[in-house]
Coordinates of C-alpha atoms and ligand atoms in Angstrom, one line a residue:
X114 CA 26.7 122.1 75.4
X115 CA 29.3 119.6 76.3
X116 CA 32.6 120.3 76.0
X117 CA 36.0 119.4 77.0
X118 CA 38.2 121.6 78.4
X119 CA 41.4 122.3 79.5
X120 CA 42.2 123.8 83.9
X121 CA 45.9 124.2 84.0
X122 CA 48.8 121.9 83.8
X123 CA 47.6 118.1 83.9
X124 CA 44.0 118.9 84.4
X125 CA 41.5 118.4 82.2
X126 CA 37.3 118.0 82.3
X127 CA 34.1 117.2 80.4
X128 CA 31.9 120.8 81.0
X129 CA 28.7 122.6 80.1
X130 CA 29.4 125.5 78.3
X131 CA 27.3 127.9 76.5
X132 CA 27.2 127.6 72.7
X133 CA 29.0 129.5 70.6
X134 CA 27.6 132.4 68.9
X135 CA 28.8 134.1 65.5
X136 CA 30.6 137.7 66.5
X137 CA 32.3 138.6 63.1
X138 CA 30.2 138.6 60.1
X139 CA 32.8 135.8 58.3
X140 CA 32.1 133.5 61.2
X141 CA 30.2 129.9 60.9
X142 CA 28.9 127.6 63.9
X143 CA 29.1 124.2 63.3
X144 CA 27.6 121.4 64.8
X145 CA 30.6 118.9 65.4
X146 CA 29.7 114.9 64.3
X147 CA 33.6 113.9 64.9
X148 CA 36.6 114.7 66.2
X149 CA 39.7 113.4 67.2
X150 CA 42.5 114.2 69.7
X151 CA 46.4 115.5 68.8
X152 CA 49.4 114.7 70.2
X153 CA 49.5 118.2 70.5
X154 CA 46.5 118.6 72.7
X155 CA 48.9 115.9 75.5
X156 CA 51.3 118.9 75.1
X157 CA 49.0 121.6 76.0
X158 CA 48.0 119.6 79.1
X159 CA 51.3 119.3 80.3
X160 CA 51.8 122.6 80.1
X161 CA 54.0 123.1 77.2
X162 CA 51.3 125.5 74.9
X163 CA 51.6 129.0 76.6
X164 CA 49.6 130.5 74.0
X165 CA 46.7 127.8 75.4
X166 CA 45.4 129.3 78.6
X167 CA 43.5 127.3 81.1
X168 CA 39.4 127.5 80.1
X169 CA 40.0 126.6 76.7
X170 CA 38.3 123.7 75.0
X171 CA 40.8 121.8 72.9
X172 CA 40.7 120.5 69.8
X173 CA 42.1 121.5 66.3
X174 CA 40.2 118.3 64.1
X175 CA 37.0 117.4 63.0
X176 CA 34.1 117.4 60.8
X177 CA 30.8 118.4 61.1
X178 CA 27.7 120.4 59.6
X179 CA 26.5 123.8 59.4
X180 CA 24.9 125.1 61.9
X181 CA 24.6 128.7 61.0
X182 CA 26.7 131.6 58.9
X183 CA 27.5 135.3 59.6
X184 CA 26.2 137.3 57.0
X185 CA 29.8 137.8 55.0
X186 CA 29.4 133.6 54.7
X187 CA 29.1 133.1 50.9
X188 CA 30.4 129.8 50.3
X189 CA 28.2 127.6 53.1
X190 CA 25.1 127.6 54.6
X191 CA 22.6 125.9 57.1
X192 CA 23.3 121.5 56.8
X193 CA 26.2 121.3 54.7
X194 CA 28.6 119.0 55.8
X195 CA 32.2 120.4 56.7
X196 CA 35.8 119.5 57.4
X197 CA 37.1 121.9 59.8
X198 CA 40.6 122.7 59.1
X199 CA 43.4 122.7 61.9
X200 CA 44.7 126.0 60.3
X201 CA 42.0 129.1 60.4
X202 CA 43.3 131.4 57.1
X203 CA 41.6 135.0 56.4
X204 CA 42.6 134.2 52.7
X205 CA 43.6 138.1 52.3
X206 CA 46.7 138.9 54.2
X207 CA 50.2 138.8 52.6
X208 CA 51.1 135.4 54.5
X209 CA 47.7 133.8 53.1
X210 CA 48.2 135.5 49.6
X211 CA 51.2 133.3 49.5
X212 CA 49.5 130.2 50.2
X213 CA 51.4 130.1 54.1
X214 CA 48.0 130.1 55.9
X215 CA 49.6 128.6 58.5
X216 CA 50.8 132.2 59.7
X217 CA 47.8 134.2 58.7
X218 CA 48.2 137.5 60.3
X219 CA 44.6 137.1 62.4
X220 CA 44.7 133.1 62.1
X221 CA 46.9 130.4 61.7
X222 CA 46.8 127.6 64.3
X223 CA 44.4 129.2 66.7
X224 CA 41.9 126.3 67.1
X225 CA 42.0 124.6 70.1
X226 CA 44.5 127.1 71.2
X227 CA 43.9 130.6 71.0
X228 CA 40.2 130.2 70.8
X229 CA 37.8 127.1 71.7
X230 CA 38.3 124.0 69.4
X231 CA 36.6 121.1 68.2
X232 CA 36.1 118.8 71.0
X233 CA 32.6 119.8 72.3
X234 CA 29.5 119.8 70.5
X235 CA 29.7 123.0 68.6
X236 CA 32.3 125.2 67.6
X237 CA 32.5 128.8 65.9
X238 CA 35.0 128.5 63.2
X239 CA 36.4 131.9 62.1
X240 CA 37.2 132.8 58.2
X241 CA 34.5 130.1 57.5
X242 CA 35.0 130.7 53.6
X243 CA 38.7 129.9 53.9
X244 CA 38.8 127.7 56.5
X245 CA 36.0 124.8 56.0
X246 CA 35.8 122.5 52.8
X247 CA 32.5 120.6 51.7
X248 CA 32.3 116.9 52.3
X249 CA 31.0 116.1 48.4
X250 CA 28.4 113.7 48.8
X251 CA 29.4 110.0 50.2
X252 CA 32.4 110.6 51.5
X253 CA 33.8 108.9 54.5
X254 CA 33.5 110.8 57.0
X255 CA 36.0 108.9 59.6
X256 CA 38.7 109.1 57.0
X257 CA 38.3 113.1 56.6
X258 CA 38.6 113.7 60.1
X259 CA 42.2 112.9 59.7
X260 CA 42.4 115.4 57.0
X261 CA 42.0 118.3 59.7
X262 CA 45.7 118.4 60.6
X263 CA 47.9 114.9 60.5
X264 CA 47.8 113.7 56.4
X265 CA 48.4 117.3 55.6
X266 CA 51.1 118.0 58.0
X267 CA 53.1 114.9 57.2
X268 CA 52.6 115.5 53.5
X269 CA 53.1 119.1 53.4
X270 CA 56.2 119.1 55.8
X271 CA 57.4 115.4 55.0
X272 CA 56.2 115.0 51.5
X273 CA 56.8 117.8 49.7
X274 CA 59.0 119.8 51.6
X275 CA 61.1 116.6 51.8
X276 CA 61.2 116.4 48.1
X277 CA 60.1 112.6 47.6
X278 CA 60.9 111.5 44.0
X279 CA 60.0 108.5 41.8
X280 CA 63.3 105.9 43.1
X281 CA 64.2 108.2 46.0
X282 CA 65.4 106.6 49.2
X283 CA 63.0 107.9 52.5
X284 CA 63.8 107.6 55.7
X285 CA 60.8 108.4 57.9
X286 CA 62.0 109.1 62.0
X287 CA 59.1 108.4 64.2
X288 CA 56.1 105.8 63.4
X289 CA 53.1 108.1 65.5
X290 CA 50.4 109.2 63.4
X291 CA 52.6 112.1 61.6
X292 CA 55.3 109.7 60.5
X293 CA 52.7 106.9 59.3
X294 CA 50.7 110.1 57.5
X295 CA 54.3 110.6 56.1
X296 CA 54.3 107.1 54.9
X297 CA 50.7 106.9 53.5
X298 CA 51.2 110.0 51.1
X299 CA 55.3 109.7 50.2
X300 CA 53.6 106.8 48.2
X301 CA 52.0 109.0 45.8
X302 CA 55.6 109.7 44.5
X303 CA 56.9 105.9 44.3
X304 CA 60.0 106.6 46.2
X305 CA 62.3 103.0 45.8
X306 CA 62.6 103.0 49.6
X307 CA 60.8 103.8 53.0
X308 CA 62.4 103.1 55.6
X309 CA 60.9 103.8 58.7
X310 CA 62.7 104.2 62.3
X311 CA 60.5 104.2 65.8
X312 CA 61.4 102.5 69.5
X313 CA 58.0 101.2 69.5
X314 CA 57.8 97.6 67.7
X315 CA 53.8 98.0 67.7
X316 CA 54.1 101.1 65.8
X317 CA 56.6 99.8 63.3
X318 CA 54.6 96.7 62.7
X319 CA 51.9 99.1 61.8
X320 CA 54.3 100.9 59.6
X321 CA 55.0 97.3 58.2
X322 CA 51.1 97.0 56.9
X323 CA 50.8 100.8 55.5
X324 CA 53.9 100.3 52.9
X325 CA 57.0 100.7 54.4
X326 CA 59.4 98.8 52.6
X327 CA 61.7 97.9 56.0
X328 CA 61.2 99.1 59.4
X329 CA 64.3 100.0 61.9
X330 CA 64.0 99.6 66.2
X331 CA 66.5 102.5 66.7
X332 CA 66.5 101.6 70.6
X333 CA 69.9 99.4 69.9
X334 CA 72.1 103.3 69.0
X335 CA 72.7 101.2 65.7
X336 CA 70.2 103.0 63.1
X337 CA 72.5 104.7 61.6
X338 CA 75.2 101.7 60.7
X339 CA 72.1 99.7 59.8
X340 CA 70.7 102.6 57.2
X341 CA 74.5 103.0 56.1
X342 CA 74.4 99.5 55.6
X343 CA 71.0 99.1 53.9
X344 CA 72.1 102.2 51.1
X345 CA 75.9 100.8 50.5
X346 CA 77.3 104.3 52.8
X347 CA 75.0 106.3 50.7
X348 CA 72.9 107.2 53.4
X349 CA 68.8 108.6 52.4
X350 CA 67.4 111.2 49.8
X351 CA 65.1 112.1 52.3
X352 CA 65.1 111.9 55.9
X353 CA 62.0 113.1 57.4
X354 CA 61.8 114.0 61.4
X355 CA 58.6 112.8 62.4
X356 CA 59.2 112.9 66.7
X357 CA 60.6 116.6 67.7
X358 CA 63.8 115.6 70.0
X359 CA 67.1 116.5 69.6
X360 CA 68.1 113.0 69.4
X361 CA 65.9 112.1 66.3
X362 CA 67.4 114.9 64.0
X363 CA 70.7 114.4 64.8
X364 CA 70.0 111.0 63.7
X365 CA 68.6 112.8 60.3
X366 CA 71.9 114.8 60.2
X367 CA 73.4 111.4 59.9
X368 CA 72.1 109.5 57.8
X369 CA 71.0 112.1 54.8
X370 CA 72.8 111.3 51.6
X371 CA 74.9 114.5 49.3
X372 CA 72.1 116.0 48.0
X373 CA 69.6 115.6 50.1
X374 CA 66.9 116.7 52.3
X375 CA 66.1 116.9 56.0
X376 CA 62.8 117.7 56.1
X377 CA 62.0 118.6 60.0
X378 CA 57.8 118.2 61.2
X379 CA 58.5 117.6 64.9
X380 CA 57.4 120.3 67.5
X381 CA 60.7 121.1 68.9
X382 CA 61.1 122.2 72.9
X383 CA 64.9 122.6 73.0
X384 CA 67.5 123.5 71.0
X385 CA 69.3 120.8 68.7
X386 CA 73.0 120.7 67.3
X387 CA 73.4 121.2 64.0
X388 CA 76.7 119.6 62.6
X389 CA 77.9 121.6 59.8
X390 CA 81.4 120.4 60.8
X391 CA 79.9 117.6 59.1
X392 CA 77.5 118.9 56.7
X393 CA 78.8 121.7 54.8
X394 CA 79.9 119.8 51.5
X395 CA 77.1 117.8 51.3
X396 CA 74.9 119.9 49.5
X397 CA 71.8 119.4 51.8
X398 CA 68.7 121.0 52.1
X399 CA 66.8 121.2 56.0
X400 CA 63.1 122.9 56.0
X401 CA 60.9 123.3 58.5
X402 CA 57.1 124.3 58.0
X403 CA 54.1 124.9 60.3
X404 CA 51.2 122.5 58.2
X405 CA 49.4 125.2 56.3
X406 CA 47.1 122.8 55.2
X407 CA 47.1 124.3 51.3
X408 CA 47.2 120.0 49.8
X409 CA 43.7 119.8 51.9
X410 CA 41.6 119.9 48.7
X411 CA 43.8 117.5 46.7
X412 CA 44.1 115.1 49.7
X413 CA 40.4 115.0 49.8
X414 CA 40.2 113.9 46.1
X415 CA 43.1 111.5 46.7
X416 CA 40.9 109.9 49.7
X417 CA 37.9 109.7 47.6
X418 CA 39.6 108.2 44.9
X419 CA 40.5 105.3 47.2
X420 CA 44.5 106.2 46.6
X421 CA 45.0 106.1 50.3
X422 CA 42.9 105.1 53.4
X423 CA 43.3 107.1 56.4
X424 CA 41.1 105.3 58.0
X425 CA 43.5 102.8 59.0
X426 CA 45.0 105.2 61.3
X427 CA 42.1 104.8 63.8
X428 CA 42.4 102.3 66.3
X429 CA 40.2 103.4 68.9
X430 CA 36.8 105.0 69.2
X431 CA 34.8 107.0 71.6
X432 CA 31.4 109.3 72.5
X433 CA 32.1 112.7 73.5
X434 CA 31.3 111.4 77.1
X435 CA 34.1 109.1 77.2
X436 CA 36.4 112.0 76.3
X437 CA 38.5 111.4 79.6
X438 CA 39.1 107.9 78.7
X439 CA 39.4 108.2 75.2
X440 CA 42.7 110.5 76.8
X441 CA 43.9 108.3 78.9
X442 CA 43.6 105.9 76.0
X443 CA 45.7 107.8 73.7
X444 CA 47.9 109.4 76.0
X445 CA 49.3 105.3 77.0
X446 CA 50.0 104.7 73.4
X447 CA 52.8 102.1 73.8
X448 CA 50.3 100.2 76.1
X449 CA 47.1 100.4 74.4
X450 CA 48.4 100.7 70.6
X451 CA 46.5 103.9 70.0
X452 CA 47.3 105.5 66.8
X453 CA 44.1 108.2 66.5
X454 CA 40.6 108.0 68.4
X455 CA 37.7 108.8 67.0
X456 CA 35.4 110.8 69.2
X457 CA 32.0 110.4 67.9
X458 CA 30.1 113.7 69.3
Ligands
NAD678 N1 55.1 120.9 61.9 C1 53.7 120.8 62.1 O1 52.9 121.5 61.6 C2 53.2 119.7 63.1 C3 51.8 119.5 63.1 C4 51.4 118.5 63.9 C5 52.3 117.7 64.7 N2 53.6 118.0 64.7 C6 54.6 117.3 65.5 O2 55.0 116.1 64.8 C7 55.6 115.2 65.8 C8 55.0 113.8 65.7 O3 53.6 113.8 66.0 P1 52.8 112.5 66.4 O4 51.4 112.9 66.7 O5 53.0 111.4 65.4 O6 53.6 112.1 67.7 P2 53.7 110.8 68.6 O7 54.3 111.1 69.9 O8 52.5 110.0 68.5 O9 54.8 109.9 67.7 C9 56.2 110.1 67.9 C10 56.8 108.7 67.6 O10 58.2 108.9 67.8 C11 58.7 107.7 68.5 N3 60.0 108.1 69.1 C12 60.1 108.7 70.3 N4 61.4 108.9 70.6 C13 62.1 108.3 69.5 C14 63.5 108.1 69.3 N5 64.5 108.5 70.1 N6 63.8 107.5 68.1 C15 62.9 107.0 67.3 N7 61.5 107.2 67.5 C16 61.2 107.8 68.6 C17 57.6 107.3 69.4 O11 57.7 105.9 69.8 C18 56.3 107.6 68.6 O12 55.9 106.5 67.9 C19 55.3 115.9 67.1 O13 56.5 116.6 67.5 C20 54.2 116.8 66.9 O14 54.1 117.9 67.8 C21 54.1 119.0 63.9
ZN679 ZN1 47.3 118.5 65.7
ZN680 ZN1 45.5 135.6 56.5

């Protein structure tokens, strides 16, 4: 089969490989129809994923059917139609007893990383019962594939641990396509205000168009004043950091109201400052949380109900052949606009 593959630090190809073949009885192979790339699969090319070693194919997204079941398999069988989780969950250990399948003791985020991913043209998918849901009947297929990993980490991390209320005030730090997944599902909470912050003007324009209710260039130093501003020194409810720099939650730190919440999804690679000189009598909240993709089920509802369209998030697609573009494509986002490609397999 074809399949693309990570070589080491800034190389990358389109291989044969062997298909996969089931080696635990609660295993499932599934013929992949889509998938997408992450912004975490440009970090594992760069080097930044030491858990991803070099001969691994990527990719944590997709959807796809059923190609065959171990024998422990009772939920799916041959032809049914799939979304593969990001997050692989053996649905007994103490972690996934309490709903945190994002650090299952055997699984967690191991797709794509720790064993071979999505984007190729079959994949063995481990905990099959736990870590698949059936497409109902229908169903958009293209708007599921985003329900893999980005609508459930910016809802779960953003959303919720962000504590988005009916009048709130949300600031949302970085437009990519975690932020704008931020943006999409903080709606189903009519927060007053969403406000989103990005350098990219592209990206907030998009923002614009998905229901932010005013967008911020931060790239003058001045988003902070201009948020002040904007809540009469009140500052935001919730401040959700959508980018994973230092410089991005410290501008959280700044401008979350008493009360509130700062509501970190970024991947972060160094260490930040956290300024309790200034925040220690304000009564704030800050969470973190790996996506553990528990809101997959009701997103999948919400999606079919036509309550939000993640769909829009595509801007680009591609056959599994084109892979190498479809990266390069993706990985010039300010150039080329791309929010998420679609990799048809
Ligand atoms: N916690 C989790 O489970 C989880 C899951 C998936 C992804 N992530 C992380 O979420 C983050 C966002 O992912 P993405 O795919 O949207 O990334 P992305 O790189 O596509 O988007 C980041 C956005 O931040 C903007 N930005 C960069 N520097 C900025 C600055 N100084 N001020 C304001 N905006 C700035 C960029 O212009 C870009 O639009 C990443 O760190 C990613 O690794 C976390
Ligand atoms: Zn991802
Ligand atoms: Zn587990």
């Amino acid at each position: 089969m074809k399949a693309f593959v990570y070589l080491g630090v800034g190389r990358k190809a389109l291989e044969e490989r062997p298909k996969p073949e089931i080696t635990t009885p609660t295993d499932a192979i599934i013929k992949v129809t889509r998938t997408t790339i992450c912004g975490t699969d440009l970090h594992i090319l760069k080097g930044d994923v030491p858990t991803c070693q070099p001969g691994r194919i990527l990719g944590h997204e997709g959807v796809g059917v059923v190609e065959s079941v171990g024998s422990a398999v009772t939920s799916f069988k041959t032809g049914d139609r799939v979304l593969i989780s990001c997050i692989s969950s053996c649905g007994k250990c103490e972690y996934c007893r309490k709903l945190m399948f994002s650090h299952c003791t055997t699984g967690g985020w191991i797709l794509g990383n720790q064993i071979d991913g999505t984007q190729a043209e079959f994949v063995r998918i481990p905990y099959a019962d736990t870590s698949l849901y059936p497409i109902p009947k229908g169903a958009d297929e293209e708007a599921l594939v985003m329900l893999s990993d980005i609508l459930p980490t910016g809802f779960e991390c953003g959303v919720l641990n962000g504590k988005v209320q009916p009048g709130s005030i949300v600031a949302i730090v970085g437009s990519g396509p975690i932020g704008l997944a931020a943006l999409l599902t903080a709606q189903f909470y009519s927060p007053a205000e969403i406000i989103m912050i990005d350098l990219d003007d592209n990206r907030l324009e998009v923002a614009g168009g998905f229901g932010a209710t005013s967008t911020i260039n931060s790239a003058d130093g001045k988003a902070v004043e201009t948020i002040m501003r904007m809540t009469g020194g009140r500052g935001v409810d919730t401040a959700i950091e959508a980018v994973g720099i230092p410089a991005t939650f410290e501008l959280c730190e700044k401008i979350v109201a008493p009360g509130g919440v700062i509501a970190n999804i970024g991947v972060h690679g160094t260490k930040v400052a956290l300024h309790l000189e200034l925040l220690w009598d304000r009564n704030i909240t800050i969470t973190t949380r790996l996506v553990d993709t528990v809101s997959t089920p009701m997103l999948m509802n919400s999606v079919r109900a036509q309550r939000i369209d993640p769909k829009l998030l595509i801007t680009h697609r591609f056959k599994l052949d084109h892979i190498l573009e479809a990266y390069e494509t993706f990985g010039q986002a300010a150039k080329t606009r791309a929010l998420k490609m679609l990799i048809e397999v």
